[in-house]
XYZ file of C-alpha atoms in Angstrom:
282
model
C 27.882 53.269 24.933
C 24.728 51.285 24.314
C 23.038 51.867 20.977
C 20.583 54.758 21.111
C 18.345 56.315 18.483
C 16.599 59.642 18.717
C 12.784 59.617 18.658
C 11.145 59.592 15.248
C 9.484 62.895 16.194
C 12.847 64.698 16.449
C 13.002 67.924 14.453
C 14.978 71.147 14.028
C 13.250 74.149 15.564
C 15.501 77.097 14.792
C 18.936 78.422 13.928
C 20.855 81.419 15.250
C 23.189 83.433 13.001
C 25.955 85.892 13.765
C 25.746 88.904 11.424
C 27.556 92.216 11.232
C 24.675 94.598 10.493
C 21.171 93.843 11.783
C 19.536 96.499 9.639
C 21.133 95.110 6.488
C 20.162 91.566 7.440
C 16.555 92.590 8.085
C 16.501 94.033 4.597
C 16.975 90.486 3.374
C 15.252 88.166 5.859
C 12.207 90.360 6.502
C 11.823 92.571 3.455
C 12.801 90.068 0.740
C 12.180 86.579 2.156
C 9.161 87.776 4.106
C 9.931 86.436 7.570
C 8.186 88.319 10.372
C 10.324 90.129 12.963
C 8.646 89.115 16.222
C 11.255 89.947 18.858
C 13.501 92.949 18.217
C 16.270 93.826 20.672
C 19.188 96.215 20.559
C 21.553 93.588 19.164
C 19.269 90.767 18.060
C 16.061 89.990 16.229
C 13.930 86.837 16.088
C 12.158 85.961 12.849
C 9.096 83.774 12.352
C 7.179 82.275 9.460
C 3.621 83.405 10.051
C 2.344 82.679 13.556
C 5.034 80.085 14.314
C 7.713 80.350 16.966
C 10.891 82.047 15.690
C 12.835 79.877 13.260
C 15.804 82.225 12.763
C 17.485 84.552 15.243
C 20.049 87.126 14.162
C 22.690 88.461 16.545
C 24.450 91.542 15.235
C 27.882 92.915 16.029
C 29.984 95.156 13.787
C 33.096 93.497 15.262
C 32.274 90.107 13.726
C 34.718 89.153 10.988
C 34.149 87.273 7.706
C 34.276 83.481 7.946
C 37.425 82.051 6.306
C 36.433 80.267 3.106
C 38.531 77.156 3.801
C 37.237 76.325 7.254
C 34.781 74.199 9.169
C 31.438 75.597 10.281
C 28.295 76.524 8.424
C 27.670 75.236 4.912
C 23.992 76.155 4.941
C 20.812 76.242 6.984
C 17.944 74.857 4.930
C 14.526 76.523 4.973
C 11.824 74.017 4.039
C 8.762 75.331 2.199
C 5.551 73.276 2.345
C 5.119 72.593 -1.394
C 6.500 73.015 -4.908
C 4.157 75.986 -5.607
C 5.440 77.605 -2.397
C 9.070 77.107 -3.469
C 8.253 78.549 -6.878
C 6.683 81.548 -5.193
C 9.886 82.178 -3.215
C 11.939 81.832 -6.398
C 9.770 84.437 -8.154
C 10.216 86.756 -5.176
C 13.995 86.450 -5.298
C 14.055 87.049 -9.044
C 11.777 90.092 -8.780
C 13.998 91.484 -5.999
C 17.066 90.849 -8.194
C 18.605 88.879 -5.320
C 21.477 86.621 -6.463
C 20.789 82.873 -6.464
C 23.968 80.841 -6.263
C 22.592 77.566 -7.557
C 19.611 75.266 -7.934
C 19.520 71.468 -7.735
C 17.241 68.469 -7.926
C 18.390 66.108 -5.153
C 15.884 63.337 -6.047
C 14.323 63.607 -2.582
C 13.930 67.392 -2.836
C 14.297 70.456 -5.026
C 16.514 73.256 -3.752
C 17.664 76.828 -4.300
C 21.010 77.995 -2.898
C 21.945 81.522 -1.895
C 23.728 83.476 0.825
C 22.525 86.177 3.181
C 24.271 89.596 3.128
C 27.030 88.269 5.427
C 27.687 85.210 3.283
C 25.856 82.798 5.591
C 24.744 79.909 3.392
C 21.048 79.207 2.903
C 19.122 76.518 1.088
C 15.439 77.017 0.353
C 13.762 73.800 -0.711
C 10.716 71.595 -0.924
C 10.515 67.865 -0.279
C 9.185 65.219 -2.602
C 6.797 62.745 -0.974
C 8.540 59.874 0.808
C 6.920 57.344 -1.524
C 8.867 59.031 -4.351
C 12.244 58.459 -2.673
C 14.428 55.628 -3.989
C 16.505 53.145 -1.969
C 19.138 50.740 -3.285
C 20.194 47.988 -0.867
C 18.774 50.076 1.959
C 20.682 53.243 1.013
C 18.632 56.342 0.282
C 19.520 57.727 -3.137
C 20.386 61.422 -3.303
C 22.133 63.291 -6.103
C 22.796 66.779 -7.428
C 21.075 67.215 -10.762
C 19.977 70.370 -12.639
C 16.720 71.972 -11.524
C 14.408 73.407 -14.178
C 13.868 76.921 -12.812
C 11.489 77.952 -15.588
C 9.188 75.027 -14.793
C 9.402 75.851 -11.085
C 8.359 79.464 -11.751
C 5.502 78.230 -13.952
C 4.260 76.082 -11.053
C 4.518 78.927 -8.517
C 1.623 79.920 -6.301
C 0.220 82.950 -8.192
C -1.012 84.899 -5.150
C 0.774 88.150 -4.194
C 3.900 87.736 -2.054
C 3.233 89.407 1.293
C 5.169 86.923 3.468
C 7.095 83.671 3.259
C 4.603 80.819 2.682
C 2.774 79.619 5.786
C 4.131 76.317 7.067
C 7.755 77.136 6.261
C 10.190 75.639 8.806
C 13.874 74.818 9.214
C 14.268 71.447 7.521
C 17.940 70.673 8.024
C 21.393 72.035 8.749
C 24.547 71.258 6.751
C 27.999 71.716 8.269
C 31.591 71.700 7.103
C 33.575 69.332 9.365
C 37.205 68.249 9.477
C 36.665 64.478 9.684
C 33.620 62.371 8.773
C 34.498 59.531 11.149
C 34.623 61.944 14.082
C 31.361 63.531 12.939
C 29.737 60.099 12.878
C 31.097 59.255 16.325
C 29.520 62.419 17.712
C 26.234 62.818 15.856
C 25.414 59.126 15.566
C 27.397 57.499 18.369
C 26.611 60.072 21.062
C 23.597 62.128 20.005
C 21.756 59.224 18.364
C 21.026 60.467 14.845
C 20.848 57.709 12.225
C 23.261 57.689 9.285
C 21.006 57.670 6.223
C 23.355 58.405 3.291
C 26.958 57.176 3.003
C 27.345 57.123 -0.763
C 27.658 60.877 -1.342
C 31.288 61.878 -2.038
C 32.918 63.550 0.956
C 29.718 63.741 2.967
C 27.573 61.955 5.542
C 23.888 62.610 6.144
C 22.049 61.988 9.418
C 18.405 62.019 10.441
C 15.742 60.773 12.805
C 12.503 59.074 11.820
C 13.675 58.128 8.329
C 13.884 61.697 7.021
C 16.372 62.205 4.162
C 18.485 64.322 6.505
C 18.196 66.640 9.460
C 21.959 67.118 9.362
C 24.507 67.011 6.573
C 28.253 67.007 7.172
C 30.996 67.337 4.593
C 34.768 67.751 4.325
C 34.709 69.959 1.235
C 36.172 73.091 2.875
C 39.244 71.876 4.758
C 40.054 71.425 8.428
C 40.706 74.935 9.753
C 38.436 76.052 12.597
C 37.063 79.600 12.157
C 37.344 82.082 15.036
C 34.308 82.449 17.330
C 34.204 86.123 16.294
C 33.402 85.238 12.672
C 29.957 85.589 11.142
C 28.219 82.265 10.741
C 26.046 79.792 12.598
C 26.001 80.404 16.338
C 23.936 77.298 17.067
C 20.968 75.241 15.871
C 18.153 73.795 17.953
C 17.440 70.052 17.844
C 14.176 69.114 19.571
C 14.095 65.532 20.895
C 10.694 65.043 22.535
C 10.919 63.005 25.718
C 14.598 62.150 25.271
C 16.587 65.323 25.963
C 17.746 64.098 29.377
C 18.983 60.848 27.860
C 21.004 62.779 25.283
C 22.434 65.021 28.010
C 23.513 61.990 30.030
C 25.160 60.424 26.986
C 27.111 63.619 26.285
C 28.230 63.771 29.907
C 29.199 60.078 29.902
C 31.336 60.712 26.815
C 33.171 63.483 28.695
C 32.178 66.112 26.128
C 31.606 69.794 26.945
C 27.995 70.711 27.682
C 26.326 73.814 29.094
C 22.808 73.580 30.500
C 20.840 76.825 30.727
C 18.198 77.753 33.264
C 15.517 76.844 30.712
C 16.917 73.319 30.371
C 18.430 73.814 26.904
C 21.720 71.908 26.658
C 24.408 73.445 24.438
C 26.752 70.793 23.041
C 29.839 71.346 20.891
C 31.155 68.945 18.239
C 34.803 68.289 17.361
C 34.922 71.343 15.077
C 33.299 73.879 17.369
C 29.825 73.566 15.795
C 27.183 74.125 18.473
C 23.808 72.397 18.782
C 21.241 72.996 21.502
C 19.297 69.951 22.674
C 15.707 70.787 23.625
C 13.039 68.528 25.054
C 10.134 70.048 23.153
């Protein structure tokens, strides 16, 4: 295939999770994080940050099973807050709600909190540093996992009352467990057209469009076993490629890969490990 790069304006619009108990999940996403439930159905709910389009959809089914710990699939979906004070405000909210935080890291390009929803679906909540603060060595973006000073983050928090997740919050990136990094690169870079931006992180590859630190992370830290489709986890994530969705669709078809195109034009594509991404034109 000829070289192809996604437009610089490419972004992630939303993610869809499988959960066992919608009511329990709403107790977290709506009542603790402060997302707004905008579309509530019998078995699903769409959640927005302020007046935005939904950024997270939950599909509930009591028959869903836990995701095997040593398997491919979701590592985390990353919720991007608009500033350090906004991230600090979310941290204060989680602490006040006594919600467990699994970790916190300074990645040089960003600062991040790690936690799981009630079904164990991984989440990162983070804020970006300005691009002029990012460091490159021989063209490689430098990322790391260093301790994050939570006390300083709380001290810098927006002091206003927490009535909702901060305005301007979006989905910043998705991170997946995969079985093979070379195959992940062949699919996400070679077919879909995401750029490889970080190769020097042990056991991981990071991809993006437009020079972002990453819209997608992939890693081999959890083994090669594929989880069943009935397990809780990430159903799919939405990648918006303005003006280039048809080109991506044609490249997927030319590669002989499975693709399902809905009546709305969304194209559901599946990687080598069963991870699903919807390509949208925007």
